PDB file of C-alpha atoms and ligand atoms in Angstrom:
ATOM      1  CA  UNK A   1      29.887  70.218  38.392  1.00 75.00           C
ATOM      2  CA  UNK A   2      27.900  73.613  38.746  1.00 86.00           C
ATOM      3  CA  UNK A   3      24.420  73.682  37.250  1.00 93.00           C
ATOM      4  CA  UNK A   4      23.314  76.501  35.299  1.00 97.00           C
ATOM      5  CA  UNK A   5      19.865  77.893  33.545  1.00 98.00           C
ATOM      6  CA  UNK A   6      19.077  78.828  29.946  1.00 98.00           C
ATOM      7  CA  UNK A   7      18.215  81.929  31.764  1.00 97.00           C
ATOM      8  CA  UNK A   8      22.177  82.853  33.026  1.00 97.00           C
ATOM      9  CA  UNK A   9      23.782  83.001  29.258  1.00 98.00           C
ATOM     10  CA  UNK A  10      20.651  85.487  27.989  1.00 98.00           C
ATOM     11  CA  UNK A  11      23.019  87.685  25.468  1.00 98.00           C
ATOM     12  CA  UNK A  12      20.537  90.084  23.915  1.00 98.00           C
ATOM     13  CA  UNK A  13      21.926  92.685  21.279  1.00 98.00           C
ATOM     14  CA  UNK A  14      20.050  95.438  19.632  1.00 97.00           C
ATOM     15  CA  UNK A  15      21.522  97.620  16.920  1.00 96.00           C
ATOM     16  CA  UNK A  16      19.946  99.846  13.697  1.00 95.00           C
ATOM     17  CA  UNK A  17      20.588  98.805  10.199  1.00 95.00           C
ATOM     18  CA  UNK A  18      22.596 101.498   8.378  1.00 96.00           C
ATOM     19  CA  UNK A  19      23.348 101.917   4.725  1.00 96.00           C
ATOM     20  CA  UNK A  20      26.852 100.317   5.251  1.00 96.00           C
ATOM     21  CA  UNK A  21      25.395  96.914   5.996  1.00 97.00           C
ATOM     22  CA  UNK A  22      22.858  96.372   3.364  1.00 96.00           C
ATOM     23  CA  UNK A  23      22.434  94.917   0.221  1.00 95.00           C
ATOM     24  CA  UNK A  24      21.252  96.180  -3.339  1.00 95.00           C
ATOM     25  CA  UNK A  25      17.919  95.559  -2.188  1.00 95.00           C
ATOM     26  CA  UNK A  26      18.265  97.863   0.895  1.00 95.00           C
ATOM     27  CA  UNK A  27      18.161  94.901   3.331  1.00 95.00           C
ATOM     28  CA  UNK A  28      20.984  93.396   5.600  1.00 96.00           C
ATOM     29  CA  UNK A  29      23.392  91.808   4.455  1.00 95.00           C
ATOM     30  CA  UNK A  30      23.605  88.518   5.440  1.00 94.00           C
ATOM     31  CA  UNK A  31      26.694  88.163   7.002  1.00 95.00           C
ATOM     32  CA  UNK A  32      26.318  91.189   8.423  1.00 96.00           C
ATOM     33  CA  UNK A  33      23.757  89.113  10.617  1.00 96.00           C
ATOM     34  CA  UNK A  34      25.684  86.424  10.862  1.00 96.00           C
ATOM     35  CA  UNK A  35      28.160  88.517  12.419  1.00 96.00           C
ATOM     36  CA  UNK A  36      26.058  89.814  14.810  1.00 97.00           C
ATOM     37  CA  UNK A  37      24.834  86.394  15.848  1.00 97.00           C
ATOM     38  CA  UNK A  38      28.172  85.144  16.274  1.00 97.00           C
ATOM     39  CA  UNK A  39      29.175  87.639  18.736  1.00 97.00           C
ATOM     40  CA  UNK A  40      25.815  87.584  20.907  1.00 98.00           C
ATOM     41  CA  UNK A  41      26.502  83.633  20.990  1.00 98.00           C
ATOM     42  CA  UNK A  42      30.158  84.172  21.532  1.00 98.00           C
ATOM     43  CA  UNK A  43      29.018  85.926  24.771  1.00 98.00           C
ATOM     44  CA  UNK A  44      25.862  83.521  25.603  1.00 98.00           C
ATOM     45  CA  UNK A  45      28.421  80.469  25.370  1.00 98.00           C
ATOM     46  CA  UNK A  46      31.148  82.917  27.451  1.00 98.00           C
ATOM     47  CA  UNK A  47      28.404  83.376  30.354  1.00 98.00           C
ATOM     48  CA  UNK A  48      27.614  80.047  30.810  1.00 98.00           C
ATOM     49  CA  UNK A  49      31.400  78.621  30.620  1.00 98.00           C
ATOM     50  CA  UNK A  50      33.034  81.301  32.059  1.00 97.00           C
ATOM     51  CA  UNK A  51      35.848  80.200  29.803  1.00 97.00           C
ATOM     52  CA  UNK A  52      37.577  81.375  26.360  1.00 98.00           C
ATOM     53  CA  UNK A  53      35.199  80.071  23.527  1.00 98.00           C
ATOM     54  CA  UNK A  54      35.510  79.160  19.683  1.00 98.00           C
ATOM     55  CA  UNK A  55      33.201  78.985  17.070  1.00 97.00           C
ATOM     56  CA  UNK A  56      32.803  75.370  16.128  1.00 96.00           C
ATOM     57  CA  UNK A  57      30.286  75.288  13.406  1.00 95.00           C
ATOM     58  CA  UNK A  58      26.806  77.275  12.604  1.00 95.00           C
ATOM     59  CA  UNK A  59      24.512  74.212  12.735  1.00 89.00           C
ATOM     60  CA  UNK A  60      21.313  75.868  11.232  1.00 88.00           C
ATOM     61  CA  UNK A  61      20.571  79.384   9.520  1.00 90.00           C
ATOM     62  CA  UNK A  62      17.039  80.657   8.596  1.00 85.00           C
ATOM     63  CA  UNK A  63      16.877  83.857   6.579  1.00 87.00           C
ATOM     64  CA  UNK A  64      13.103  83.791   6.985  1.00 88.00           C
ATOM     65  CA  UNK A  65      12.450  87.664   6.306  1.00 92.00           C
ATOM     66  CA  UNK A  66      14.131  90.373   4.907  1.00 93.00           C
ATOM     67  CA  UNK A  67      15.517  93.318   7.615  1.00 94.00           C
ATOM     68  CA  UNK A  68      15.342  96.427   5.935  1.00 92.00           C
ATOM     69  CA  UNK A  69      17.398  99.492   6.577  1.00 93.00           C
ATOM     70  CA  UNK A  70      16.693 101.262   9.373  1.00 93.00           C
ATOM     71  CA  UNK A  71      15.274  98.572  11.505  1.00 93.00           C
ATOM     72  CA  UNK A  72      15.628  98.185  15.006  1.00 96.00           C
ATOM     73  CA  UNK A  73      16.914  94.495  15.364  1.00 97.00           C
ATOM     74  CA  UNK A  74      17.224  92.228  18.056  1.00 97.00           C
ATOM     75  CA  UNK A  75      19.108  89.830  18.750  1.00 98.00           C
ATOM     76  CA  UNK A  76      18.994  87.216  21.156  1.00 98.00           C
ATOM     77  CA  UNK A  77      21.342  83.839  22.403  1.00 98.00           C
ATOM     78  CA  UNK A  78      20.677  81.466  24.987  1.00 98.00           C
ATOM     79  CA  UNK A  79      22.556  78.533  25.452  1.00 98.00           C
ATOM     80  CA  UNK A  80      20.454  75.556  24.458  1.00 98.00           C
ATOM     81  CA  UNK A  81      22.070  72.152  25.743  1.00 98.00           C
ATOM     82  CA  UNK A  82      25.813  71.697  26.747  1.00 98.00           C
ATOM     83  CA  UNK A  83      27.739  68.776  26.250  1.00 98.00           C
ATOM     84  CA  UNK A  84      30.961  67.685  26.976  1.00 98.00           C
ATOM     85  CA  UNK A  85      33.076  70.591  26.159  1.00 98.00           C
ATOM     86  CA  UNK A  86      30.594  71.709  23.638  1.00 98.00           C
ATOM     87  CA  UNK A  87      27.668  74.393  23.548  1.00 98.00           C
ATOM     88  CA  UNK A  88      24.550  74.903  21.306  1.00 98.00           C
ATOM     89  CA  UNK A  89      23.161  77.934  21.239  1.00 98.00           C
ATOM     90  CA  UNK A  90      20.129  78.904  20.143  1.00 98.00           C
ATOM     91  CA  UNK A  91      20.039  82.341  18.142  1.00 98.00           C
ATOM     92  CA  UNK A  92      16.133  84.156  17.856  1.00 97.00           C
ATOM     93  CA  UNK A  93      15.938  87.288  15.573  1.00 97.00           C
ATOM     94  CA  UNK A  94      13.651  89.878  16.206  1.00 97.00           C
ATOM     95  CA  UNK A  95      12.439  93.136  14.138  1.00 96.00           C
ATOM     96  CA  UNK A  96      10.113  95.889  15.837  1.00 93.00           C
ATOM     97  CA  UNK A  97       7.491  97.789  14.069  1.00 82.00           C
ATOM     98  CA  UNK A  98       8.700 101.337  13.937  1.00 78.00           C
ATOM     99  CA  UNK A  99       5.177 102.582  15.083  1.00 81.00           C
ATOM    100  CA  UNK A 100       3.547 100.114  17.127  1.00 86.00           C
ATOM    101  CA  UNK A 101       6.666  98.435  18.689  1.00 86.00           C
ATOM    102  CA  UNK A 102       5.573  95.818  18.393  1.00 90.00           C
ATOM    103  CA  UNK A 103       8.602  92.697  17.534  1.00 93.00           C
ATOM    104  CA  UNK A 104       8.591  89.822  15.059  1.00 94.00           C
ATOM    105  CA  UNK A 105      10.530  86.871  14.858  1.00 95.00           C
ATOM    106  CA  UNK A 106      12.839  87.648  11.599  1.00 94.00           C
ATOM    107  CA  UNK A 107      15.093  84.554  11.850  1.00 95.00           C
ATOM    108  CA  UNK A 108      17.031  82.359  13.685  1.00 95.00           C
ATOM    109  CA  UNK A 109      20.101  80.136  13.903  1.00 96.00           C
ATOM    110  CA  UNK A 110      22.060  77.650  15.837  1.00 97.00           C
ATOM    111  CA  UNK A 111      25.398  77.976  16.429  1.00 97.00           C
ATOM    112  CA  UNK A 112      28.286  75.541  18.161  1.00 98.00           C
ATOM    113  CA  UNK A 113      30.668  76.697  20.595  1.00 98.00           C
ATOM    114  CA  UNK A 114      33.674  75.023  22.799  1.00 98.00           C
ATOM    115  CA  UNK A 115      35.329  75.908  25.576  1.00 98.00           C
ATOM    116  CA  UNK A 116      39.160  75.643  25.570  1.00 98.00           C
ATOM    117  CA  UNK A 117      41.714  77.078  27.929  1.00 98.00           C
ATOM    118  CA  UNK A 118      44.434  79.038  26.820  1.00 97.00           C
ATOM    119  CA  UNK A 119      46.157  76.487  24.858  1.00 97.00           C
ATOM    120  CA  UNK A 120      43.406  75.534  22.746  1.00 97.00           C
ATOM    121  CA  UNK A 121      42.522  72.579  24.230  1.00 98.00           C
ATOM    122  CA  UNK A 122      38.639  71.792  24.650  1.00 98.00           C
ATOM    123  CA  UNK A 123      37.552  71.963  28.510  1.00 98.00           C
ATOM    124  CA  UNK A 124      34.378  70.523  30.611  1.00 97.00           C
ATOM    125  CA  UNK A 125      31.608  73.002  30.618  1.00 98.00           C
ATOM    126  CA  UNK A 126      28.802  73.326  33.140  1.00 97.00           C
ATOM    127  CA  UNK A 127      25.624  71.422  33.170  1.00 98.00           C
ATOM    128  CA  UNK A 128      22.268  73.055  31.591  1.00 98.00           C
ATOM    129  CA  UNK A 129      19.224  72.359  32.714  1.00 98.00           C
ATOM    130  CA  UNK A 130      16.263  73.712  31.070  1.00 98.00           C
ATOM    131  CA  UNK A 131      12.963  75.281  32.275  1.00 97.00           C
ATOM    132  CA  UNK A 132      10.539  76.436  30.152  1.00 97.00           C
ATOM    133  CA  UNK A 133       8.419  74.294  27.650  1.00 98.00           C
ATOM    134  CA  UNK A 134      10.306  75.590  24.556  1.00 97.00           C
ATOM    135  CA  UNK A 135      13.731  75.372  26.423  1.00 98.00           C
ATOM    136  CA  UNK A 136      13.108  71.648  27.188  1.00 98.00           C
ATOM    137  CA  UNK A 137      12.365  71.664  22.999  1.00 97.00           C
ATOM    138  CA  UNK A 138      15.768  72.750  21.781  1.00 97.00           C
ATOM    139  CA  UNK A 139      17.360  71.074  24.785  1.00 97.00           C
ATOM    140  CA  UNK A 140      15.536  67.192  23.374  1.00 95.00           C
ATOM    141  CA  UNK A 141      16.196  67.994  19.985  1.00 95.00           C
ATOM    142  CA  UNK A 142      20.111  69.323  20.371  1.00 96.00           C
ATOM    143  CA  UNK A 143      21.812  65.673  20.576  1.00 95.00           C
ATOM    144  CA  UNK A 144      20.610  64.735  16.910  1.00 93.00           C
ATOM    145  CA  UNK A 145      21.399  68.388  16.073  1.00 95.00           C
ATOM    146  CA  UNK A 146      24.769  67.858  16.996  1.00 96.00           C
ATOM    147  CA  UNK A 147      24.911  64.465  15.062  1.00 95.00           C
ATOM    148  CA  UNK A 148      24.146  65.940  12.324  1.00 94.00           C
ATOM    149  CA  UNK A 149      26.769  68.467  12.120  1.00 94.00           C
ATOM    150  CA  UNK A 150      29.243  65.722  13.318  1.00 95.00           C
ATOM    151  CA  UNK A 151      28.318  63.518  10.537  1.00 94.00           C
ATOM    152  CA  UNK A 152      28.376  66.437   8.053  1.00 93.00           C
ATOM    153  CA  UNK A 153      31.325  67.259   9.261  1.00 94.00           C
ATOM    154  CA  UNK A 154      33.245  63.993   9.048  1.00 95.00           C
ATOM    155  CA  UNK A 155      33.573  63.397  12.096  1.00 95.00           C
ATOM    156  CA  UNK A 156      30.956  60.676  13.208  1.00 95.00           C
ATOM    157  CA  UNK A 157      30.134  57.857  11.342  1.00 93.00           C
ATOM    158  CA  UNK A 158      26.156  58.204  10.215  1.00 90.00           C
ATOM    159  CA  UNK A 159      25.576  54.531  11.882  1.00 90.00           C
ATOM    160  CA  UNK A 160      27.096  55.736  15.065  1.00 91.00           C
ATOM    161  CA  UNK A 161      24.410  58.922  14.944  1.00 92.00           C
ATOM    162  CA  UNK A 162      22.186  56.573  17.006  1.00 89.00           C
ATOM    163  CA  UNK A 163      19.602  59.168  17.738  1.00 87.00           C
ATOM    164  CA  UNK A 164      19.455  60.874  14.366  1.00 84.00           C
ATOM    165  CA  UNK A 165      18.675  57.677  12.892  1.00 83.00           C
ATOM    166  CA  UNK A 166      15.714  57.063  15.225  1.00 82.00           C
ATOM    167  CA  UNK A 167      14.210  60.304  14.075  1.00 79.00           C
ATOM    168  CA  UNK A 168      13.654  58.412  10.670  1.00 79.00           C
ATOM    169  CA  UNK A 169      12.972  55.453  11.813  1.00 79.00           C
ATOM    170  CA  UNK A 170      10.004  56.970  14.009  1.00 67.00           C
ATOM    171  CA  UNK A 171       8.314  58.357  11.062  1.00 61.00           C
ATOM    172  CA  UNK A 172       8.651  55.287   9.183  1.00 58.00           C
TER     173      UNK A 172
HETATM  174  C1  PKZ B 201      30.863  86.765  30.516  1.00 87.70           C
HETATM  175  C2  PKZ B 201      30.321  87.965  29.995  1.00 87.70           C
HETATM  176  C3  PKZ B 201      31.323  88.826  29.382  1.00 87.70           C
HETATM  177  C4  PKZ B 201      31.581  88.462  27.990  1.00 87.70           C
HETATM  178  C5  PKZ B 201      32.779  89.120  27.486  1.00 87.70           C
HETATM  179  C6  PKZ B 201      32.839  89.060  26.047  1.00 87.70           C
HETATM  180  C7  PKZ B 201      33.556  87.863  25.638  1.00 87.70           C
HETATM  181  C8  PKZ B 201      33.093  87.483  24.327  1.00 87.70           C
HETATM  182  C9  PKZ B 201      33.839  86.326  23.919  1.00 87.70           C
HETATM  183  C10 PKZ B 201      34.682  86.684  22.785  1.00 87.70           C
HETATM  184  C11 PKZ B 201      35.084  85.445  22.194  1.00 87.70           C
HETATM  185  C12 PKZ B 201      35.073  85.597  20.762  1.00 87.70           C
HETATM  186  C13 PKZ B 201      34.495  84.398  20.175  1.00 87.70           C
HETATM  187  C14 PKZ B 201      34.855  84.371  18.780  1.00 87.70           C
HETATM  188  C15 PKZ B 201      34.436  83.128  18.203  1.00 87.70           C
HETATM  189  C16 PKZ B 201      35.242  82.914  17.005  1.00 87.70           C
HETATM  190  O1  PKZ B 201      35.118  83.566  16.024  1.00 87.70           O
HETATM  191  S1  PKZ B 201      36.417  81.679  17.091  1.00 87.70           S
HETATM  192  C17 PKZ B 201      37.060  81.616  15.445  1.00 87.70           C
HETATM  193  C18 PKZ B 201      36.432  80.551  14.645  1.00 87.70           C
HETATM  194  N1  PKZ B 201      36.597  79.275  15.250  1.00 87.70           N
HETATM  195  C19 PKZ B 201      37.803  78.668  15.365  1.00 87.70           C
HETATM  196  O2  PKZ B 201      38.835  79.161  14.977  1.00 87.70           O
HETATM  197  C20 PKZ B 201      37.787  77.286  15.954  1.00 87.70           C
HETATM  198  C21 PKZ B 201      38.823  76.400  15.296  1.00 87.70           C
HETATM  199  N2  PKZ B 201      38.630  75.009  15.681  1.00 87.70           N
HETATM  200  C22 PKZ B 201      39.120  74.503  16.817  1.00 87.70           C
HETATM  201  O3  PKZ B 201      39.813  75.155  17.564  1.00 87.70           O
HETATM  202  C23 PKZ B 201      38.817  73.054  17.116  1.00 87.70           C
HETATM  203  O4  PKZ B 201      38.413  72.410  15.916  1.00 87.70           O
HETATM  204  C24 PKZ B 201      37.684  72.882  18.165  1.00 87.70           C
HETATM  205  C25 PKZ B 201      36.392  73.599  17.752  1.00 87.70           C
HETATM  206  C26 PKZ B 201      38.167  73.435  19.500  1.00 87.70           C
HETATM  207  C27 PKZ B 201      37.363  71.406  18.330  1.00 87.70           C
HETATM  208  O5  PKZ B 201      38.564  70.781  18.596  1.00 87.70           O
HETATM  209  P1  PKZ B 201      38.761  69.198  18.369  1.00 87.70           P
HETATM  210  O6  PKZ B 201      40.192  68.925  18.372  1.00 87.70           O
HETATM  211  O7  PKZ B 201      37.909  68.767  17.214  1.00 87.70           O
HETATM  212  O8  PKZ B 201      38.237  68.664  19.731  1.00 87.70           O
HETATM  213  P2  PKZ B 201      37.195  67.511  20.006  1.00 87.70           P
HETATM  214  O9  PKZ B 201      37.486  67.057  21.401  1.00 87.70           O
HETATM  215  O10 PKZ B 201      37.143  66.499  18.910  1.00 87.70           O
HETATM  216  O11 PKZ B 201      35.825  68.294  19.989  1.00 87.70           O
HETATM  217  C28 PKZ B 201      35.490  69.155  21.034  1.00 87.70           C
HETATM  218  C29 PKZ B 201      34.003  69.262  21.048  1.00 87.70           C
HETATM  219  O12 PKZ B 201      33.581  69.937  19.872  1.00 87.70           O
HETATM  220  C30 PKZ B 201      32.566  69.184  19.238  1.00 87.70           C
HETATM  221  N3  PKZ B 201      32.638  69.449  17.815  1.00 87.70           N
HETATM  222  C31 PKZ B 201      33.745  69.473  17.053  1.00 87.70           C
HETATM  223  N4  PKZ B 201      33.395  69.751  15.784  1.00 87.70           N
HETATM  224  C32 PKZ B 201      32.055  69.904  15.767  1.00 87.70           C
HETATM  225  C33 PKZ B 201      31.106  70.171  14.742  1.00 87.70           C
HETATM  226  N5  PKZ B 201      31.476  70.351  13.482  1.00 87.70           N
HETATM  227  N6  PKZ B 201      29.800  70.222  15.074  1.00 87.70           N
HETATM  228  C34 PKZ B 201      29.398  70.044  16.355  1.00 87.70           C
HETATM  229  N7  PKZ B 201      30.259  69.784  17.365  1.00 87.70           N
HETATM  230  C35 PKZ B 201      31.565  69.715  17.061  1.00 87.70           C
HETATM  231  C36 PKZ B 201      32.901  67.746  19.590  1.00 87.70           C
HETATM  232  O13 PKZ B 201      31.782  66.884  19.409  1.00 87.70           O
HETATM  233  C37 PKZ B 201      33.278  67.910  21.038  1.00 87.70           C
HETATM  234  O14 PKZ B 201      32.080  68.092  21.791  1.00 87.70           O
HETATM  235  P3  PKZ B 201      31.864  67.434  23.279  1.00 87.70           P
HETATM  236  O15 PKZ B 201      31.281  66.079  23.048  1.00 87.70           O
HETATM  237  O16 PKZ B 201      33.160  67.452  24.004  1.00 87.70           O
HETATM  238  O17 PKZ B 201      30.886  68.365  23.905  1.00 87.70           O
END
């Protein structure tokens, strides 16, 4: 099966924050962003498939800083590791300084999608490899990531989660 890069399911969105989409505090609303990241993974997981995708669960959400209204924010989806039929992708946040320009990481999440065809039915994706240093990161640590969410979800058994289990073990 094909091969593909990190690099070829880049989705990067960047939007304001208007008064609509805030909170008392004047910040975004959270699901607001969690919107946003679900569509710029819907198309990361789309690019490297080339398929029809679904949601299948929002592994890990960080709401490290506040956005406040008005920012300029950034955000950005790569797919991380495939699996079978599934895809993690990785979701980075970014803010920019309204003077200098200059952008810092806000949050990030991790998202799963799967490729089905037009009945529903989940479908082989490509192979990822990864390049860079922190792409070969998230690609090592996605397996137990997806373990987790398995066994959260009730849908592995936590002694089958082989390599989740050796994470605790290690640092025993
Ligand atoms: C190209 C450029 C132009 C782009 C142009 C724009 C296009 C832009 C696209 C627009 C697209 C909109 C994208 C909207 C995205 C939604 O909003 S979709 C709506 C919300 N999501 C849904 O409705 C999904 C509903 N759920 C389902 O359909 C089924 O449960 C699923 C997710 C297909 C899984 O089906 P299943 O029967 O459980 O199948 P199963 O074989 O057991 O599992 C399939 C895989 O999912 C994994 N999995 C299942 N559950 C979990 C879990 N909880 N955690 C982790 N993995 C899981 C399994 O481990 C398995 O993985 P593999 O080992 O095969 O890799």
């Amino acid at each position: 099966m094909e091969v593909k890069y990190p690099e070829d399911s880049k989705t990067t969105l960047t939007d304001l924050v208007l008064p609509s989409e805030t909170n008392p505090l004047n910040n975004l609303f959270g699901g607001e962003l969690l919107a946003r990241m679900d569509r710029a993974a819907s198309i990361a997981a789309r690019r490297h498939s080339r398929r029809i995708v679904v949601t299948a669960s929002v592994n890990h959400v960080a709401f490290n800083k506040a956005i406040p209204l008005g920012s300029v924010v950034t955000v950005e989806a790569k797919v991380s590791r495939n699996f079978k039929t599934s895809m993690e992708i990785f979701i980075d946040v970014w803010i920019e300084d309204r003077e200098s320009g200059k952008r810092s990481k806000a949050n990030e999440a991790i998202y799963t999608f799967v490729a089905v065809d037009d009945t529903g039915n989940p479908v082989e994706v490509p192979k990822l490899e990864p390049q860079t240093k922190l792409e070969k990161e998230r690609f090592d640590a996605a397996l137990r990531r997806k373990q987790l969410s398995l066994v959260l979800a009730g849908k592995m058994k936590p002694q089958n989660a082989t390599e989740l289990k050796a994470l605790f073990e290690n640092n025993k």
